[in-house]
Each structure stands twice: as structure tokens, then as C-alpha cells.
Amino acid sequence: MDQNNGQNRGQWNSKLGFVLAASGSAVGLGNIWRFPFMAGANGGGAFVLVYFILLVIIGFTLMLGELSIGRATQLSPIGAYRKLKAKYAWIGALGVVAGFLILSFYSVIGGWVIRYLVKGISGDFNVADGSVLGDLFVNFITNPLEPLVYHGIFMVLTLLIVIGGVSKGIERYSKILMPMLFVMMVLLMFRSLTLPGAMEGVKFLLVPDFSKINAQVVLAALGQVFFSLSLGMGTMITYGSYLRKDENLISSSIEIPLIDTAIAFIAGLAILPAVFAFGFDPEGGPGLLFITLPAVFSQMPLGSIFAILFFLLVLFAALTSSISLLEVVVSYTVDEWKWSRKLSTIVLAGAIFLLGIPSSLGQGVWSHIRLFGRDILDNVDFLASNILLPFGGMMMCIFIGWVWGVDKALNEVTNGGKISFPLKTFWVVMIKYVAPLAIFIVFVQATGILDLILGN
Ligand code: PHE
């Protein structure tokens, strides 16, 4: 039922529907595509260790923070901040910008997944020599036109679901497909772990080499926490805004990060052991998933069926995330500009598609365009995930801790004192001090600002 919302807003039908949809937003390419290659490129166990520490400090704290702002205001991010304190509406606007940027390259990778689904169907992974799979991937992404077509298909799929509306569109899909994805990932993990030479990869992922921890690794892990949990841009404000007043925000804020991390970790254990077993490069970057897993499928009985099913499930996981990205941008125009949902969705999806084109071309014809040693896609990803999301998260902590006030936030969190909150002190200390300071320190360290000022 709608409470104080306009006609264009809806509400979740059940607690399970909400947790699954929010987990659907969190679980996506961030877990299956990004986590393994980020871990691979940033020292394996060192990255994973920092990731876990930041998950506890920041993941839970910000998840609860965002959900409480969303449910307290029943508005999308900008409106939510404005309602609580008008001067801070820009934090919400920053999130809309981040969502725009993220979806632009997310959809490019989503397109790669669709292409690989099609490749699976046509049996392209039935190869004797795994090294061919590297060429298969490079030939595809360097082609100027083909990846753009798939990027377009992914955007259209996202658009169609978002036009369908909240509970109708999102909830229905998450319920069946999330558990299926989980089972699939576990199966793949077992196949990967039993490959000869797999233990090397397990060690790489689980045993931290402390000498590899530096400011860049910490920044990468920080960005990954935000990206993977859909935090820092108001996704969870938007999702929380559709949540009923009697739901338990605290348990949701524990369940969602747990589900998300389990899937990322299982994906890591499905991909990195195989990377070592097949002699691929763990620092292979964004192509890691697309090169490694087809090699695993080629070593499985019924591998081609697994390949099809896998890319299908990853596609659905990517879509339940991309719809949440588009949702943030769309709910802004619906709430603030009073556009219809349909018009907002079509116009914005079109704009995001155009914005994604350079990221796609940067893999091939524009691969000479590099900045800070990164191609276009990696730069957009870096700017959005490692800078804008953590910055948005830091500002949200300051906002809750010092502007809106923890008392009001706690009132929302505990449903007006109706539910107990044993982690109350932990959460307050984290949101007021530890989380914003930690993010600030990582920024200062990673950009070397202090060194510049001190003249080192
Ligand atoms: N968390 C999603 C994933 O892991 C991506 C995402 C980021 C979605 C930010 C919404 C907001 O794939």
C-alpha cells in the first residue's frame, strides 16, 4: 500500500521479497566478475583480508545507515536528504551521478555476459587447448561494433524490467534465481578446487602476504566493498524507501552483506584456483572471468550445459543489480521532476547507453586512450567505485552522525524503540567516527596528498 508516496511509488510485499531484492542489487557482476579480478590484481589474500576488515567496519554500518534514511523519509536519495536537511541534498545528487557512471560500464560488461551466453549455446567453449579462450575473448572485446550491440541489448533488458515497477518487476525474479545462482557457484567452486594445481590459487586467495598491503590495495578493497554492497550512492536509500515501517532494518543489514560476501568469496574460489591450474595470469584484469571459467567448463562433464546455465544466471544477477542502478536515477526524475516512470526510464537508459560507448571502444579501437595507466572503462570504474561511492558514504556517515543525528537515526533503526539493538554502541561509534575517518585516511594515503603537502 502507498503511504505518503505519489502514484508512481510502490512497496515491498514481504520481508523476504525485500531482502532478496536488496541482495539482488548487491549480488551481481561485482561479486562474480569484479571481486575475483580485483583480488587477483591486488595481491590475493592481502586484498581479501582488507576487504573483510572494511566489510565489518563499513559494510554493516553504512547498510543500516542508508536503509534508515530511506525508510525514514520514504523518498529517493536527493529528496531524502532534502527532507532531513535541505542543504545536504547534494549528497543524493552525487549518488545519482555515480549510478549513471557505474551503469554505463556495468552494461558493457553485462553485454559481454550475454555474448558469452550465446557463445555457450553455440558450443564455442568445446576446445582442447585453454589458451584459445584468451584469443576468443580478446577478439570479441576489441571488435568495435559487436560489444556495443550486446551493451545495447543489456540496457534494453534493464529498461524493460524497470518500467515494470518495483515489486512486480524486481521481486518476482530474485526469489527463484538467487538461490539457483548460489548452487551454481558452489558446483563451479568444487570443480575448480579439484583441478590439478588448484591449491596454489587457494593459497593465493586465503593466505595474506602482508608486504603486499599498500594504500592502493586498501583503496581497491574499499571501492570493492562499496561497489559490491551497492553502497554510497543511495541504492539502499531508494530500496529502504519502499520498506514498511514494521520491518527489521538491523537483521536486513546483517543478512544482505553476508549473502553478498558469501557469493563473492565462492566466486573467488571458483575462479582463482582455476587461474593457477590453467596457468593464466591472476593479474589478468577484467577478462579473468571470461577466460578462466570457460576453461573450467571444458573440463566438466556436461560442461556446455553448465556454461549456458552459468552465464544465464550471471546475466540475471547482473540485471537485478543494473535495475537497482537505473532505479536510483529513475526514482530521482520521478520524485523530483515528476516525470512518468516510463519516460524517465527510456530517456535515462538511452543516455547511459551512449555514455557506455567509450568504455566499450576503449577495449579495442580506442585502447590507446589511457589515463593513469588505465583504459577508459577502468577509469570510469575507478572514479565511480573507488572515489565517488566512498566519498558519498563518508558524507552520509557525517550526515547521520552529526547533522540528522544518531538519536533520530536510532529511532528509525529500532522502529521507535520497539526492537532491541545490541550493536547500538558499535554502530554509533562506527558511523560517527571510525567509518568516515577510515575512508578519509584511505583517500589521503592513496592520493599521496599528505606526501605532497609535507614535500616528501
Ligand atoms: N552491487 C552491484 C554488484 O555487485 C553493483 C551495484 C553498485 C549496484 C552500486 C547498485 C549500486 O554487481
Short mmCIF file of C-alpha atoms and ligand atoms in Angstrom, two decimals:
data_model
loop_
_atom_site.label_atom_id
_atom_site.label_comp_id
_atom_site.label_asym_id
_atom_site.label_seq_id
_atom_site.Cartn_x
_atom_site.Cartn_y
_atom_site.Cartn_z
CA MET A 1 0.00 0.00 0.00
CA ASP A 2 1.14 3.51 -0.69
CA GLN A 3 1.55 5.73 2.32
CA ASN A 4 2.76 9.24 1.70
CA ASN A 5 4.05 8.44 -1.74
CA GLY A 6 2.97 9.65 -5.13
CA GLN A 7 1.24 7.28 -7.51
CA ASN A 8 4.49 6.22 -9.12
CA ARG A 9 5.89 4.58 -6.00
CA GLY A 10 5.16 1.13 -4.63
CA GLN A 11 6.09 -1.02 -1.63
CA TRP A 12 7.63 -4.41 -0.99
CA ASN A 13 5.12 -7.15 -0.42
CA SER A 14 7.14 -9.09 2.12
CA LYS A 15 10.30 -9.01 4.19
CA LEU A 16 11.74 -11.87 2.17
CA GLY A 17 10.93 -10.04 -1.03
CA PHE A 18 12.87 -7.04 0.23
CA VAL A 19 15.95 -8.94 1.44
CA LEU A 20 16.08 -10.89 -1.79
CA ALA A 21 15.66 -7.79 -3.92
CA ALA A 22 18.26 -5.86 -1.94
CA SER A 23 20.59 -8.86 -2.14
CA GLY A 24 19.74 -8.98 -5.80
CA SER A 25 21.05 -5.43 -6.07
CA ALA A 26 24.16 -6.29 -4.09
CA VAL A 27 24.95 -9.61 -5.77
CA GLY A 28 25.93 -9.10 -9.36
CA LEU A 29 28.92 -8.57 -11.56
CA GLY A 30 30.59 -7.01 -8.53
CA ASN A 31 30.81 -10.42 -6.91
CA ILE A 32 31.34 -12.72 -9.84
CA TRP A 33 33.30 -10.54 -12.25
CA ARG A 34 34.87 -7.76 -10.17
CA PHE A 35 35.82 -9.38 -6.86
CA PRO A 36 37.95 -12.18 -8.36
CA PHE A 37 39.89 -9.96 -10.74
CA MET A 38 40.35 -7.22 -8.15
CA ALA A 39 41.67 -9.80 -5.68
CA GLY A 40 43.92 -11.19 -8.42
CA ALA A 41 45.32 -7.79 -9.31
CA ASN A 42 45.80 -6.64 -5.70
CA GLY A 43 47.77 -9.38 -4.07
CA GLY A 44 45.11 -12.05 -3.41
CA GLY A 45 44.97 -12.76 0.33
CA ALA A 46 46.14 -9.24 1.20
CA PHE A 47 43.16 -7.78 -0.65
CA VAL A 48 40.74 -10.31 0.82
CA LEU A 49 41.89 -9.57 4.37
CA VAL A 50 41.49 -5.81 3.98
CA TYR A 51 38.16 -6.40 2.29
CA PHE A 52 36.88 -8.34 5.32
CA ILE A 53 38.02 -5.71 7.79
CA LEU A 54 36.36 -2.93 5.79
CA LEU A 55 33.24 -5.04 5.38
CA VAL A 56 32.77 -5.18 9.14
CA ILE A 57 33.62 -1.53 9.78
CA ILE A 58 31.85 -0.04 6.79
CA GLY A 59 29.55 -2.61 5.18
CA PHE A 60 27.15 -3.17 8.05
CA THR A 61 27.35 0.42 9.31
CA LEU A 62 26.50 2.05 6.01
CA MET A 63 23.92 -0.51 5.00
CA LEU A 64 21.96 0.25 8.16
CA GLY A 65 22.53 3.97 7.70
CA GLU A 66 21.23 4.03 4.14
CA LEU A 67 18.22 1.85 4.85
CA SER A 68 17.23 4.01 7.81
CA ILE A 69 17.42 7.25 5.79
CA GLY A 70 15.35 5.63 3.06
CA ARG A 71 12.66 4.30 5.30
CA ALA A 72 12.51 7.40 7.49
CA THR A 73 11.85 9.64 4.51
CA GLN A 74 10.17 7.27 2.03
CA LEU A 75 11.92 9.24 -0.69
CA SER A 76 14.66 8.69 -3.23
CA PRO A 77 18.15 9.94 -2.25
CA ILE A 78 18.02 13.64 -3.12
CA GLY A 79 14.53 14.11 -1.74
CA ALA A 80 15.51 12.11 1.33
CA TYR A 81 18.48 14.30 2.19
CA ARG A 82 16.47 17.41 1.38
CA LYS A 83 13.67 16.38 3.69
CA LEU A 84 16.05 15.76 6.58
CA LYS A 85 18.23 18.83 5.97
CA ALA A 86 17.82 20.79 2.75
CA LYS A 87 21.44 21.89 2.49
CA TYR A 88 22.61 18.30 2.06
CA ALA A 89 20.58 17.32 -0.98
CA TRP A 90 23.81 17.34 -3.00
CA ILE A 91 24.95 14.10 -1.33
CA GLY A 92 22.00 12.45 -3.00
CA ALA A 93 22.78 14.14 -6.31
CA LEU A 94 26.32 12.82 -6.14
CA GLY A 95 24.89 9.32 -5.85
CA VAL A 96 22.76 9.79 -8.93
CA VAL A 97 25.90 10.78 -10.84
CA ALA A 98 27.75 7.73 -9.52
CA GLY A 99 24.87 5.48 -10.54
CA PHE A 100 24.90 6.96 -14.01
CA LEU A 101 28.62 6.32 -14.41
CA ILE A 102 28.52 2.82 -12.95
CA LEU A 103 25.64 1.62 -15.07
CA SER A 104 27.40 2.91 -18.21
CA PHE A 105 30.24 0.39 -17.89
CA TYR A 106 28.24 -2.20 -15.96
CA SER A 107 26.06 -2.56 -19.02
CA VAL A 108 29.13 -3.06 -21.23
CA ILE A 109 30.23 -5.98 -19.06
CA GLY A 110 26.62 -7.19 -18.91
CA GLY A 111 26.79 -7.25 -22.70
CA TRP A 112 29.91 -9.42 -22.54
CA VAL A 113 27.93 -11.86 -20.38
CA ILE A 114 25.15 -12.04 -22.97
CA ARG A 115 27.73 -12.63 -25.71
CA TYR A 116 29.26 -15.45 -23.68
CA LEU A 117 25.84 -16.94 -23.10
CA VAL A 118 25.40 -17.04 -26.86
CA LYS A 119 28.89 -18.48 -27.29
CA GLY A 120 27.98 -21.17 -24.76
CA ILE A 121 24.87 -22.03 -26.71
CA SER A 122 26.85 -22.36 -29.94
CA GLY A 123 29.38 -24.62 -28.20
CA ASP A 124 32.38 -22.28 -28.62
CA PHE A 125 33.99 -23.45 -25.38
CA ASN A 126 34.50 -27.03 -26.53
CA VAL A 127 38.22 -26.55 -27.01
CA ALA A 128 41.14 -28.82 -26.27
CA ASP A 129 43.62 -26.03 -25.58
CA GLY A 130 42.59 -23.42 -22.99
CA SER A 131 44.87 -20.74 -24.43
CA VAL A 132 42.45 -20.35 -27.35
CA LEU A 133 39.95 -18.94 -24.87
CA GLY A 134 42.13 -15.89 -24.31
CA ASP A 135 42.10 -15.14 -28.03
CA LEU A 136 38.38 -15.76 -28.20
CA PHE A 137 37.87 -13.10 -25.55
CA VAL A 138 40.27 -10.53 -26.98
CA ASN A 139 38.88 -10.93 -30.50
CA PHE A 140 35.44 -10.20 -29.16
CA ILE A 141 36.12 -7.16 -26.96
CA THR A 142 38.41 -5.47 -29.49
CA ASN A 143 35.74 -5.64 -32.17
CA PRO A 144 34.25 -2.11 -32.38
CA LEU A 145 30.63 -2.98 -33.13
CA GLU A 146 29.73 -6.35 -31.67
CA PRO A 147 30.20 -5.49 -27.96
CA LEU A 148 28.14 -2.33 -28.50
CA VAL A 149 25.23 -4.35 -29.81
CA TYR A 150 25.31 -6.52 -26.68
CA HIS A 151 25.72 -3.44 -24.46
CA GLY A 152 22.53 -2.17 -26.10
CA ILE A 153 20.71 -5.45 -25.52
CA PHE A 154 21.66 -5.40 -21.85
CA MET A 155 20.41 -1.82 -21.46
CA VAL A 156 17.10 -2.67 -23.13
CA LEU A 157 16.59 -5.65 -20.81
CA THR A 158 17.29 -3.42 -17.79
CA LEU A 159 14.90 -0.80 -19.09
CA LEU A 160 12.08 -3.26 -19.64
CA ILE A 161 12.25 -4.54 -16.08
CA VAL A 162 12.42 -1.07 -14.53
CA ILE A 163 9.38 0.08 -16.48
CA GLY A 164 7.53 -2.82 -14.85
CA GLY A 165 7.70 -1.13 -11.40
CA VAL A 166 9.15 -2.14 -8.04
CA SER A 167 7.51 -5.16 -6.53
CA LYS A 168 6.16 -6.51 -9.78
CA GLY A 169 9.37 -6.12 -11.70
CA ILE A 170 12.11 -6.89 -9.24
CA GLU A 171 10.78 -9.13 -6.52
CA ARG A 172 9.47 -11.83 -8.77
CA TYR A 173 12.80 -12.54 -10.43
CA SER A 174 15.00 -12.52 -7.32
CA LYS A 175 13.12 -15.21 -5.45
CA ILE A 176 13.92 -18.09 -7.78
CA LEU A 177 17.15 -17.04 -9.40
CA MET A 178 19.28 -16.01 -6.43
CA PRO A 179 19.22 -19.44 -4.79
CA MET A 180 19.91 -21.04 -8.18
CA LEU A 181 22.93 -18.84 -8.71
CA PHE A 182 24.22 -19.81 -5.31
CA VAL A 183 24.01 -23.54 -6.06
CA MET A 184 25.65 -22.99 -9.42
CA MET A 185 28.58 -21.12 -7.90
CA VAL A 186 29.12 -23.84 -5.31
CA LEU A 187 29.24 -26.50 -8.04
CA LEU A 188 31.74 -24.49 -10.03
CA MET A 189 33.84 -23.93 -6.94
CA PHE A 190 34.06 -27.68 -6.35
CA ARG A 191 35.08 -28.37 -9.95
CA SER A 192 37.68 -25.64 -9.79
CA LEU A 193 39.09 -26.75 -6.42
CA THR A 194 39.60 -30.30 -7.67
CA LEU A 195 41.64 -29.30 -10.71
CA PRO A 196 45.32 -30.28 -10.53
CA GLY A 197 47.33 -27.33 -9.21
CA ALA A 198 44.28 -25.60 -7.75
CA MET A 199 45.74 -25.39 -4.24
CA GLU A 200 48.14 -22.72 -5.41
CA GLY A 201 45.15 -20.49 -6.13
CA VAL A 202 43.54 -21.28 -2.80
CA LYS A 203 46.73 -20.22 -1.02
CA PHE A 204 46.93 -17.10 -3.15
CA LEU A 205 43.40 -16.11 -2.12
CA LEU A 206 43.45 -17.15 1.53
CA VAL A 207 46.98 -16.55 2.81
CA PRO A 208 47.67 -12.84 3.06
CA ASP A 209 51.09 -11.60 2.08
CA PHE A 210 51.27 -8.56 4.35
CA SER A 211 54.04 -6.97 2.32
CA LYS A 212 51.50 -6.53 -0.48
CA ILE A 213 49.22 -4.29 1.58
CA ASN A 214 49.66 -0.69 0.50
CA ALA A 215 47.42 2.36 0.08
CA GLN A 216 46.36 1.34 -3.41
CA VAL A 217 45.34 -2.15 -2.27
CA VAL A 218 43.33 -0.66 0.61
CA LEU A 219 41.61 1.81 -1.74
CA ALA A 220 40.79 -1.03 -4.14
CA ALA A 221 39.28 -3.08 -1.30
CA LEU A 222 37.34 -0.07 -0.06
CA GLY A 223 35.91 0.56 -3.52
CA GLN A 224 35.03 -3.11 -3.78
CA VAL A 225 33.06 -3.06 -0.52
CA PHE A 226 31.03 -0.10 -1.74
CA PHE A 227 30.55 -1.47 -5.23
CA SER A 228 29.65 -4.95 -4.14
CA LEU A 229 27.18 -3.91 -1.45
CA SER A 230 25.62 -1.21 -3.64
CA LEU A 231 26.53 1.40 -1.03
CA GLY A 232 27.44 5.07 -1.19
CA MET A 233 25.11 6.20 -3.94
CA GLY A 234 21.70 5.84 -2.37
CA THR A 235 20.61 2.49 -3.81
CA MET A 236 19.79 1.29 -0.34
CA ILE A 237 18.08 4.61 0.45
CA THR A 238 15.82 4.00 -2.53
CA TYR A 239 15.23 0.36 -1.59
CA GLY A 240 14.65 1.29 2.05
CA SER A 241 12.13 3.89 0.95
CA TYR A 242 9.87 1.12 -0.29
CA LEU A 243 10.12 -0.72 3.04
CA ARG A 244 7.28 -0.98 5.53
CA LYS A 245 7.63 0.68 8.92
CA ASP A 246 7.46 -2.58 10.86
CA GLU A 247 10.32 -4.36 9.07
CA ASN A 248 13.58 -5.03 10.89
CA LEU A 249 16.35 -2.96 9.36
CA ILE A 250 19.03 -4.41 11.63
CA SER A 251 18.68 -8.01 10.58
CA SER A 252 18.49 -6.96 6.92
CA SER A 253 21.75 -5.04 7.31
CA ILE A 254 23.46 -8.20 8.51
CA GLU A 255 21.84 -10.63 6.09
CA ILE A 256 22.49 -8.66 2.90
CA PRO A 257 26.27 -8.24 3.43
CA LEU A 258 26.55 -11.90 4.50
CA ILE A 259 24.83 -13.20 1.38
CA ASP A 260 26.83 -10.84 -0.81
CA THR A 261 30.18 -11.74 0.70
CA ALA A 262 29.46 -15.46 0.56
CA ILE A 263 28.84 -15.25 -3.17
CA ALA A 264 31.90 -13.09 -3.84
CA PHE A 265 34.07 -15.45 -1.87
CA ILE A 266 32.71 -18.53 -3.59
CA ALA A 267 33.27 -16.81 -6.95
CA GLY A 268 36.85 -16.13 -5.90
CA LEU A 269 37.27 -19.80 -5.04
CA ALA A 270 35.74 -20.81 -8.35
CA ILE A 271 37.96 -18.56 -10.44
CA LEU A 272 41.40 -18.13 -8.86
CA PRO A 273 42.22 -21.81 -8.30
CA ALA A 274 41.36 -22.37 -11.96
CA VAL A 275 43.56 -19.43 -12.96
CA PHE A 276 46.52 -21.18 -11.35
CA ALA A 277 45.54 -24.64 -12.54
CA PHE A 278 45.43 -23.48 -16.17
CA GLY A 279 48.43 -21.20 -15.90
CA PHE A 280 46.55 -17.95 -16.59
CA ASP A 281 47.71 -14.63 -15.15
CA PRO A 282 45.94 -13.71 -11.85
CA GLU A 283 46.56 -10.08 -12.73
CA GLY A 284 44.69 -10.53 -15.99
CA GLY A 285 42.13 -7.82 -15.14
CA PRO A 286 38.50 -7.58 -16.30
CA GLY A 287 38.79 -10.55 -18.65
CA LEU A 288 39.60 -13.04 -15.88
CA LEU A 289 36.08 -14.45 -15.52
CA PHE A 290 35.55 -14.72 -19.26
CA ILE A 291 38.81 -16.51 -19.93
CA THR A 292 39.02 -18.75 -16.89
CA LEU A 293 35.55 -20.16 -16.41
CA PRO A 294 35.13 -21.40 -20.00
CA ALA A 295 38.34 -23.34 -19.39
CA VAL A 296 36.73 -24.86 -16.31
CA PHE A 297 33.61 -25.75 -18.31
CA SER A 298 35.78 -27.50 -20.88
CA GLN A 299 36.96 -29.79 -18.05
CA MET A 300 33.48 -30.70 -16.80
CA PRO A 301 31.11 -33.42 -17.87
CA LEU A 302 28.15 -31.65 -19.48
CA GLY A 303 30.35 -28.56 -19.48
CA SER A 304 28.49 -26.83 -22.28
CA ILE A 305 25.22 -27.10 -20.40
CA PHE A 306 26.88 -25.71 -17.28
CA ALA A 307 28.29 -22.86 -19.35
CA ILE A 308 24.89 -21.89 -20.67
CA LEU A 309 23.26 -22.12 -17.26
CA PHE A 310 26.10 -20.20 -15.63
CA PHE A 311 26.04 -17.24 -18.00
CA LEU A 312 22.26 -17.19 -17.84
CA LEU A 313 22.33 -16.94 -14.04
CA VAL A 314 25.09 -14.34 -14.09
CA LEU A 315 23.01 -12.37 -16.55
CA PHE A 316 20.06 -12.41 -14.17
CA ALA A 317 22.30 -11.44 -11.24
CA ALA A 318 23.68 -8.58 -13.33
CA LEU A 319 20.15 -7.49 -14.23
CA THR A 320 18.93 -7.43 -10.63
CA SER A 321 21.86 -5.08 -9.96
CA SER A 322 21.53 -2.96 -13.07
CA ILE A 323 17.84 -2.39 -12.40
CA SER A 324 18.76 -1.05 -8.96
CA LEU A 325 21.28 1.30 -10.54
CA LEU A 326 18.73 2.55 -13.05
CA GLU A 327 16.12 2.69 -10.29
CA VAL A 328 18.15 5.29 -8.36
CA VAL A 329 18.44 7.51 -11.38
CA VAL A 330 14.81 6.97 -12.42
CA SER A 331 13.32 7.49 -8.97
CA TYR A 332 15.13 10.82 -8.90
CA THR A 333 13.37 12.10 -12.01
CA VAL A 334 10.07 10.55 -10.91
CA ASP A 335 10.20 12.15 -7.45
CA GLU A 336 11.94 15.41 -8.23
CA TRP A 337 10.92 16.28 -11.75
CA LYS A 338 7.56 14.49 -11.69
CA TRP A 339 8.40 12.66 -14.91
CA SER A 340 6.47 9.49 -15.55
CA ARG A 341 8.33 6.27 -14.79
CA LYS A 342 8.17 5.25 -18.41
CA LEU A 343 9.58 8.47 -19.83
CA SER A 344 12.33 8.65 -17.18
CA THR A 345 13.39 5.10 -17.80
CA ILE A 346 13.59 5.40 -21.56
CA VAL A 347 15.40 8.74 -21.65
CA LEU A 348 17.89 7.83 -18.93
CA ALA A 349 18.62 4.36 -20.26
CA GLY A 350 19.34 5.90 -23.66
CA ALA A 351 21.74 8.43 -22.14
CA ILE A 352 23.52 5.76 -20.13
CA PHE A 353 23.90 3.60 -23.21
CA LEU A 354 25.63 6.48 -25.02
CA LEU A 355 27.89 7.12 -22.04
CA GLY A 356 28.97 3.47 -22.08
CA ILE A 357 30.16 3.55 -25.68
CA PRO A 358 33.65 4.96 -24.93
CA SER A 359 34.21 2.29 -22.25
CA SER A 360 33.44 -0.38 -24.80
CA LEU A 361 35.54 1.15 -27.59
CA GLY A 362 38.42 1.60 -25.13
CA GLN A 363 38.94 -2.18 -25.29
CA GLY A 364 39.82 -2.02 -28.97
CA VAL A 365 39.87 0.92 -31.37
CA TRP A 366 40.31 3.43 -28.54
CA SER A 367 42.68 1.34 -26.46
CA HIS A 368 45.42 3.94 -26.99
CA ILE A 369 43.40 6.39 -24.88
CA ARG A 370 44.79 5.75 -21.42
CA LEU A 371 44.92 7.81 -18.27
CA PHE A 372 46.89 6.92 -15.12
CA GLY A 373 47.82 3.65 -16.83
CA ARG A 374 44.16 2.63 -17.14
CA ASP A 375 41.85 2.27 -20.13
CA ILE A 376 38.57 4.23 -20.34
CA LEU A 377 36.40 1.58 -18.65
CA ASP A 378 38.85 1.15 -15.78
CA ASN A 379 38.99 4.91 -15.30
CA VAL A 380 35.21 5.30 -15.17
CA ASP A 381 35.08 2.35 -12.77
CA PHE A 382 37.86 3.83 -10.62
CA LEU A 383 36.27 7.27 -10.48
CA ALA A 384 32.81 5.96 -9.64
CA SER A 385 33.62 2.97 -7.41
CA ASN A 386 36.80 4.00 -5.65
CA ILE A 387 36.19 7.74 -5.35
CA LEU A 388 32.51 8.74 -5.67
CA LEU A 389 30.97 5.83 -3.75
CA PRO A 390 33.33 6.00 -0.75
CA PHE A 391 33.05 9.78 -0.74
CA GLY A 392 29.25 9.56 -0.79
CA GLY A 393 29.46 7.01 2.02
CA MET A 394 31.74 9.22 4.07
CA MET A 395 29.38 12.16 3.67
CA MET A 396 26.43 10.00 4.64
CA CYS A 397 28.17 8.96 7.86
CA ILE A 398 28.90 12.57 8.71
CA PHE A 399 25.33 13.46 7.84
CA ILE A 400 23.81 10.78 10.06
CA GLY A 401 26.31 11.19 12.88
CA TRP A 402 26.42 14.97 13.06
CA VAL A 403 23.58 16.56 11.09
CA TRP A 404 20.47 14.37 11.18
CA GLY A 405 21.71 12.97 14.50
CA VAL A 406 22.21 9.41 15.72
CA ASP A 407 19.22 9.66 18.05
CA LYS A 408 16.81 10.17 15.19
CA ALA A 409 18.57 7.51 13.16
CA LEU A 410 18.41 5.07 16.08
CA ASN A 411 14.73 5.79 16.48
CA GLU A 412 14.20 4.70 12.88
CA VAL A 413 16.55 1.72 13.20
CA THR A 414 14.74 0.38 16.27
CA ASN A 415 11.26 1.09 14.87
CA GLY A 416 10.67 3.72 17.55
CA GLY A 417 12.25 1.62 20.31
CA LYS A 418 10.20 -1.48 19.53
CA ILE A 419 13.17 -3.71 18.65
CA SER A 420 16.36 -4.09 20.65
CA PHE A 421 19.69 -3.20 19.08
CA PRO A 422 22.57 -4.90 20.91
CA LEU A 423 25.14 -3.46 18.49
CA LYS A 424 23.96 0.08 19.17
CA THR A 425 27.20 1.43 20.65
CA PHE A 426 29.29 -0.24 17.97
CA TRP A 427 27.15 1.26 15.24
CA VAL A 428 27.16 4.76 16.75
CA VAL A 429 30.95 4.77 17.18
CA MET A 430 31.41 3.44 13.66
CA ILE A 431 29.10 5.88 11.94
CA LYS A 432 30.21 8.97 13.85
CA TYR A 433 33.93 8.35 13.95
CA VAL A 434 35.52 5.19 12.63
CA ALA A 435 33.87 4.77 9.22
CA PRO A 436 34.20 8.38 7.98
CA LEU A 437 37.72 8.67 9.36
CA ALA A 438 38.78 5.38 7.83
CA ILE A 439 37.53 6.45 4.41
CA PHE A 440 39.22 9.83 4.77
CA ILE A 441 42.55 8.26 5.73
CA VAL A 442 42.41 5.84 2.81
CA PHE A 443 41.81 8.77 0.44
CA VAL A 444 44.67 10.79 1.89
CA GLN A 445 47.04 7.83 1.76
CA ALA A 446 46.07 6.67 -1.69
CA THR A 447 46.28 10.07 -3.32
CA GLY A 448 49.52 10.87 -1.55
CA ILE A 449 48.13 14.29 -0.57
CA LEU A 450 50.00 14.24 2.71
CA ASP A 451 53.28 13.47 0.98
CA LEU A 452 52.65 16.35 -1.39
CA ILE A 453 51.96 18.78 1.44
CA LEU A 454 54.88 17.59 3.52
CA GLY A 455 57.09 17.71 0.47
CA ASN A 456 58.25 14.10 0.65
N1 PHE B 1 26.46 -4.23 -6.17
C1 PHE B 1 26.31 -4.46 -7.55
C2 PHE B 1 27.20 -5.64 -7.96
O1 PHE B 1 27.93 -6.13 -7.18
C3 PHE B 1 26.63 -3.23 -8.37
C4 PHE B 1 25.98 -2.00 -7.86
C5 PHE B 1 26.72 -0.96 -7.36
C6 PHE B 1 24.59 -1.91 -7.85
C7 PHE B 1 26.16 0.17 -6.85
C8 PHE B 1 23.97 -0.77 -7.34
C9 PHE B 1 24.76 0.26 -6.84
O2 PHE B 1 27.19 -6.06 -9.08
#
